[in-house]
């Protein structure tokens, strides 16, 4: 029997091919599901309506601001922030039910191990071998307002780690992956420029890209994920290179 209520927050745009698996994985756990859609032109909203009536159609202010808007609508004790290309596996569902059934939860937030799945492979190493902070007490939590790679700042207290996997189907196909990488790199350039970070030249941009590949593929053992691990390390290296090239071009007023 749950003793703590749960809000699930989700932002969407044109996710009709993936959002139902996401919603199915949380519908039996959530006391409320809050969806903010930024103008989908496919069947995303109709699919979401099968699982919740709490759907708002909004503009697109960036990831951080949009997730803060969703958080502002939440009313439950705890909040699970999930993306449309993610889903809880069965082990994580059980772990979440067990957690919310405790009389008292000493932590104020939890990290969820990521199960990044690309091209038929669930990655266990490299940058994908991490746990993301997605479950937190609503009271006192807020999002950074970054254009991309936003983070939640939970209320002061301990952070735990939930069992199971948050499955993350990040790319529909390689073309989608390329487009997403380019978008994130450019958003990262703009974020760094807004925060006053300096590129320090194109040579350093190249070195940052090379270091990213070395760090992910060798230090974090991405090579153990086989050929997909190599593709992922190269993609992250390219994104980091492009991000600093974009920042350099903004500095030169040639963007």
XYZ file of N, CA, C and O in Angstrom, residues 114-191:
312
model
N 20.484 4.199 -15.740
C 20.039 4.324 -17.124
C 20.317 3.044 -17.893
O 21.418 2.486 -17.803
N 19.360 2.591 -18.660
C 19.560 1.471 -19.574
C 19.474 1.981 -20.999
O 18.468 1.747 -21.688
N 20.503 2.719 -21.429
C 20.495 3.298 -22.778
C 20.522 2.171 -23.802
O 21.412 1.324 -23.789
N 19.543 2.170 -24.695
C 19.409 1.107 -25.692
C 19.499 1.715 -27.086
O 18.678 2.545 -27.464
N 20.526 1.308 -27.829
C 20.783 1.823 -29.174
C 21.050 0.678 -30.131
O 21.853 -0.214 -29.824
N 20.396 0.710 -31.282
C 20.666 -0.251 -32.354
C 20.647 -1.691 -31.831
O 21.481 -2.515 -32.185
N 19.675 -1.960 -30.947
C 19.491 -3.308 -30.424
C 20.391 -3.684 -29.273
O 20.344 -4.831 -28.801
N 21.196 -2.764 -28.761
C 22.127 -3.053 -27.680
C 21.830 -2.161 -26.478
O 21.738 -0.934 -26.628
N 21.669 -2.755 -25.298
C 21.562 -1.978 -24.062
C 22.965 -1.792 -23.524
O 23.641 -2.753 -23.155
N 23.404 -0.540 -23.492
C 24.792 -0.228 -23.153
C 25.021 -0.338 -21.647
O 24.198 0.107 -20.850
N 26.169 -0.902 -21.283
C 26.496 -1.095 -19.868
C 27.757 -0.356 -19.459
O 28.174 -0.414 -18.303
N 28.383 0.337 -20.399
C 29.655 1.003 -20.119
C 29.644 2.394 -20.754
O 28.607 2.875 -21.189
N 30.821 3.034 -20.800
C 30.912 4.363 -21.393
C 30.098 5.376 -20.618
O 29.837 5.221 -19.424
N 29.675 6.417 -21.307
C 28.914 7.475 -20.637
C 27.498 7.025 -20.283
O 26.828 7.625 -19.462
N 27.042 5.955 -20.890
C 25.699 5.461 -20.618
C 25.616 4.736 -19.288
O 24.523 4.521 -18.765
N 26.762 4.337 -18.745
C 26.773 3.594 -17.475
C 26.693 4.576 -16.311
O 27.647 4.767 -15.564
N 25.558 5.207 -16.186
C 25.381 6.184 -15.115
C 23.936 6.172 -14.643
O 23.058 5.564 -15.274
N 23.717 6.816 -13.538
C 22.378 6.919 -12.981
C 21.977 8.385 -12.957
O 22.753 9.243 -12.529
N 20.775 8.677 -13.423
C 20.308 10.064 -13.564
C 19.311 10.394 -12.459
O 18.501 9.552 -12.061
N 19.375 11.608 -11.967
C 18.492 12.036 -10.890
C 17.134 12.406 -11.471
O 16.988 13.441 -12.098
N 16.153 11.553 -11.251
C 14.832 11.755 -11.855
C 13.682 11.644 -10.844
O 12.555 11.953 -11.179
N 13.971 11.169 -9.648
C 12.922 10.975 -8.639
C 13.271 11.845 -7.432
O 14.375 11.734 -6.888
N 12.338 12.699 -7.012
C 12.674 13.641 -5.955
C 11.414 14.131 -5.244
O 10.308 14.084 -5.790
N 11.602 14.567 -4.004
C 10.510 15.201 -3.279
C 10.120 16.488 -3.996
O 10.977 17.263 -4.413
N 8.832 16.684 -4.139
C 8.368 17.880 -4.851
C 8.725 19.154 -4.088
O 9.211 20.125 -4.678
N 8.475 19.140 -2.805
C 8.692 20.342 -2.005
C 10.175 20.714 -1.981
O 11.025 19.909 -1.611
N 10.487 21.920 -2.406
C 11.858 22.405 -2.362
C 12.696 22.102 -3.584
O 13.862 22.502 -3.647
N 12.148 21.385 -4.561
C 12.909 21.034 -5.768
C 12.659 22.060 -6.872
O 11.584 22.655 -6.954
N 13.654 22.221 -7.728
C 13.503 23.111 -8.881
C 14.459 22.662 -9.981
O 15.432 21.953 -9.730
N 14.170 23.104 -11.198
C 15.032 22.813 -12.352
C 15.924 24.016 -12.666
O 15.516 25.169 -12.487
N 17.128 23.719 -13.145
C 17.903 24.778 -13.785
C 17.183 25.131 -15.090
O 16.506 24.289 -15.684
N 17.327 26.357 -15.525
C 16.577 26.832 -16.687
C 17.404 26.791 -17.961
O 17.231 27.609 -18.861
N 18.301 25.813 -18.065
C 19.177 25.689 -19.219
C 18.403 25.249 -20.457
O 17.414 24.506 -20.369
N 18.906 25.679 -21.630
C 18.272 25.326 -22.900
C 18.317 23.822 -23.144
O 17.416 23.242 -23.765
N 19.380 23.177 -22.684
C 19.568 21.740 -22.872
C 20.418 21.228 -21.721
O 21.128 21.994 -21.071
N 20.338 19.912 -21.460
C 21.051 19.287 -20.353
C 20.732 19.981 -19.031
O 21.618 20.246 -18.223
N 19.459 20.254 -18.848
C 18.967 20.812 -17.608
C 19.129 19.790 -16.479
O 19.200 18.584 -16.731
N 19.182 20.252 -15.266
C 19.255 19.343 -14.118
C 18.252 19.785 -13.069
O 17.908 20.970 -12.980
N 17.799 18.828 -12.287
C 16.920 19.162 -11.174
C 17.790 19.385 -9.945
O 18.761 18.660 -9.712
N 17.454 20.399 -9.193
C 18.125 20.667 -7.922
C 17.142 20.273 -6.828
O 16.144 20.967 -6.598
N 17.382 19.144 -6.163
C 16.412 18.665 -5.173
C 16.538 19.422 -3.858
O 17.495 20.189 -3.642
N 15.590 19.195 -2.977
C 15.686 19.735 -1.627
C 16.923 19.174 -0.939
O 17.411 18.091 -1.286
N 17.453 19.905 0.010
C 18.643 19.465 0.725
C 18.392 18.114 1.388
O 17.315 17.865 1.945
N 19.370 17.241 1.313
C 19.234 15.919 1.907
C 20.021 14.891 1.132
O 20.734 15.210 0.177
N 19.883 13.637 1.534
C 20.619 12.546 0.908
C 19.984 12.142 -0.421
O 18.779 12.288 -0.622
N 20.827 11.617 -1.304
C 20.369 11.084 -2.591
C 20.611 9.589 -2.609
O 21.733 9.130 -2.363
N 19.577 8.812 -2.884
C 19.695 7.362 -2.966
C 19.754 6.895 -4.407
O 19.821 7.700 -5.343
N 19.721 5.583 -4.569
C 19.755 4.987 -5.905
C 18.718 3.871 -5.965
O 18.715 2.967 -5.133
N 17.845 3.951 -6.950
C 16.769 2.983 -7.099
C 17.270 1.776 -7.870
O 18.165 1.876 -8.700
N 16.684 0.612 -7.601
C 17.044 -0.594 -8.338
C 16.363 -0.647 -9.691
O 15.427 0.099 -9.979
N 16.841 -1.547 -10.555
C 16.269 -1.693 -11.887
C 16.886 -0.742 -12.880
O 17.945 -0.156 -12.643
N 16.195 -0.569 -14.015
C 16.702 0.276 -15.091
C 15.632 1.234 -15.595
O 14.455 0.862 -15.729
N 16.061 2.451 -15.865
C 15.271 3.401 -16.639
C 15.699 3.221 -18.088
O 16.738 3.724 -18.512
N 14.926 2.450 -18.834
C 15.275 2.155 -20.217
C 15.163 3.434 -21.050
O 14.178 4.164 -20.950
N 16.179 3.672 -21.864
C 16.242 4.925 -22.622
C 16.507 4.599 -24.091
O 17.613 4.219 -24.461
N 15.459 4.739 -24.917
C 15.557 4.449 -26.347
C 15.841 5.770 -27.064
O 14.966 6.380 -27.669
N 17.089 6.186 -26.993
C 17.442 7.564 -27.313
C 17.316 7.916 -28.796
O 16.986 9.042 -29.129
N 17.558 6.971 -29.718
C 17.493 7.266 -31.152
C 16.497 6.329 -31.834
O 16.494 5.123 -31.565
N 15.719 6.879 -32.733
C 14.863 6.035 -33.554
C 15.690 5.273 -34.591
O 15.415 4.123 -34.898
N 16.662 5.975 -35.156
C 17.566 5.387 -36.142
C 18.811 6.277 -36.189
O 18.897 7.290 -35.470
N 19.769 5.927 -37.024
C 21.023 6.678 -37.041
C 20.819 8.117 -37.508
O 21.440 9.046 -36.990
N 19.929 8.311 -38.477
C 19.648 9.660 -38.936
C 19.075 10.533 -37.837
O 19.454 11.699 -37.675
N 18.160 9.970 -37.060
C 17.600 10.711 -35.926
C 18.695 11.037 -34.921
O 18.739 12.138 -34.358
N 19.618 10.087 -34.719
C 20.726 10.322 -33.801
C 21.608 11.472 -34.252
O 22.037 12.301 -33.450
N 21.883 11.540 -35.557
C 22.705 12.624 -36.083
C 22.025 13.977 -35.891
O 22.669 14.965 -35.487
N 20.731 14.042 -36.179
C 20.003 15.296 -36.024
C 19.952 15.736 -34.564
O 20.114 16.919 -34.246
N 19.737 14.770 -33.685
C 19.652 15.078 -32.257
C 20.997 15.570 -31.732
O 21.073 16.532 -30.955
N 22.080 14.925 -32.180
C 23.420 15.333 -31.752
C 23.725 16.754 -32.207
O 24.287 17.561 -31.452
N 23.345 17.082 -33.438
C 23.589 18.434 -33.960
C 22.781 19.471 -33.185
O 23.292 20.550 -32.840
N 21.542 19.143 -32.897
C 20.688 20.071 -32.149
C 21.256 20.326 -30.761
O 21.350 21.478 -30.309
N 21.659 19.255 -30.062
C 22.169 19.397 -28.703
C 23.490 20.163 -28.686
O 23.753 20.934 -27.766
N 24.332 19.941 -29.704
C 25.604 20.657 -29.765
C 25.362 22.159 -29.890
O 25.988 22.968 -29.182
N 24.471 22.560 -30.785
C 24.210 23.981 -31.004
C 23.542 24.613 -29.786
O 23.875 25.739 -29.390
N 22.611 23.900 -29.163
C 22.000 24.410 -27.932
C 23.051 24.564 -26.840
O 23.026 25.524 -26.069
N 24.000 23.614 -26.792
C 25.081 23.719 -25.829
C 25.962 24.932 -26.086
O 26.401 25.604 -25.149
N 26.229 25.225 -27.353
C 27.002 26.426 -27.702
C 26.314 27.682 -27.178
O 26.956 28.560 -26.585
N 25.017 27.762 -27.400
C 24.274 28.944 -26.969
C 24.218 29.054 -25.449
O 24.310 30.155 -24.890
N 24.084 27.914 -24.789
C 24.064 27.928 -23.325
C 25.396 28.424 -22.774
O 25.435 29.263 -21.868
